[in-house]
Amino acid sequence: MNAGDDDRPAGGGSASAAARTGPGGVLRRLRAPRATRTNALHPGAWWVWALGLGTAASRTTNPLLLGLLIGVAGYVVAARRTEAPWARSYGAFVRLALAVLGIRLAFAVLLGSPVPGTHVLLTLPELPLPDWAQGIRVGGRVTAEGLVFALYDGLKLATLLICVGAANALANPARLLKSLPGALYEAGVAVVVALTFAPNLIADVQRLRAARRLRGRPDRGLRGLLQVALPVLEGALERSVALAAAMDARGYGRSAEVPPGVRRTTAALTLGGLVGVCAGTYGLLTAEGGSYGLPVLLAGLAAALGGLWLGGRRSLRTRYRPDAWGVRAWLVAGSGAAVAALLVLYAAHDVYAAAALHPGVVPLTAPALPLWPAAAILLGLLPAFVAPSPTSASASAPKNHGKEPS
């Protein structure tokens, strides 16, 4: 025994264990660490979170709630986006959402709105149409009620696009492909290639515009667009050829031999499971199918998962260092699912939910912010605090600590 052992307070080991397991220790363990290859968040968790926000956006046309959803998605992207090329696609999705909103308002001005209104803002020249085109007009009166209705409708679609853009900016598409079941590998490759096309295209455009600016050449306007488009197309073709060669070198498309009975069972389970999921979802969305919707949905999910498991036996693909679905992934995915579930429950069980989630425009009144849905949407901010924070290039670079390089 050492002499210093007698000076330790009694119960020192238990006190340190209590400090580790107490509230402070729990908070320290849940505090977001720096993202590394070993603790990076599962990409599927980001997609579940974003789809939960998108589901919540599809349940309302209240512009205050939709703006809150956009703010939640934007804050999480700003806090947890990396510097990878595919992470720069969020701005493009935001611009696409703004373009969709503008097109929806332009259609409401030019083609009219089905909502009757009394507040006429302006009257455009109306184009006479034949008798077989009754119900359609071009021009005419533009009312404030029709514009507000178009704004609500377009804002909902814009919010959905921004939620999808948040998932594209946060989830690594290559790691998402690795996480797919073996039965969905071929379809997953096609989806991932389609999802990464837009980010790579945006990165190519930014690189070429920067190169033209450095050479003193115009990068804006029609002339700049035409001179950038051809190199971008050439780069996309070269990328597709390189991808095809890499897939061929890795044996893409090869499959193992399985008995015919297993193939037929896999097809029956997968097809029957998808039909069950569709029927169960329809039952949950209708009042008449409330009794059978949930059991049919669960049975369809079980059959589809069984078919995917059996279908994975024909895949010869192996996984190197697969991503683990840990506690933080459950928290991120659960926050998005909680937002969607709480808004669906609020719409189903609150008698005032219709007026709160879908504010009317006739008569024209200002929308109110319902407190419970707003509090539920704020749960979507949880990934900004529990997901591993990305390491910036400046933070990861070596520091000289004030010393001049030799």
PDB file of C-alpha atoms in Angstrom, residues 65 79 332 367 379 396:
ATOM      1  CA  LEU A  65     -45.527  27.078 -39.238  1.00  0.00           C
ATOM      2  CA  ALA A  79     -24.714  23.993 -37.717  1.00  0.00           C
ATOM      3  CA  VAL A 332     -31.817  12.679 -34.803  1.00  0.00           C
ATOM      4  CA  PRO A 367     -52.838  33.645 -39.740  1.00  0.00           C
ATOM      5  CA  LEU A 379     -38.083  19.497 -31.577  1.00  0.00           C
ATOM      6  CA  SER A 396      -8.026  20.800 -38.737  1.00  0.00           C
TER       7      SER A 396
END
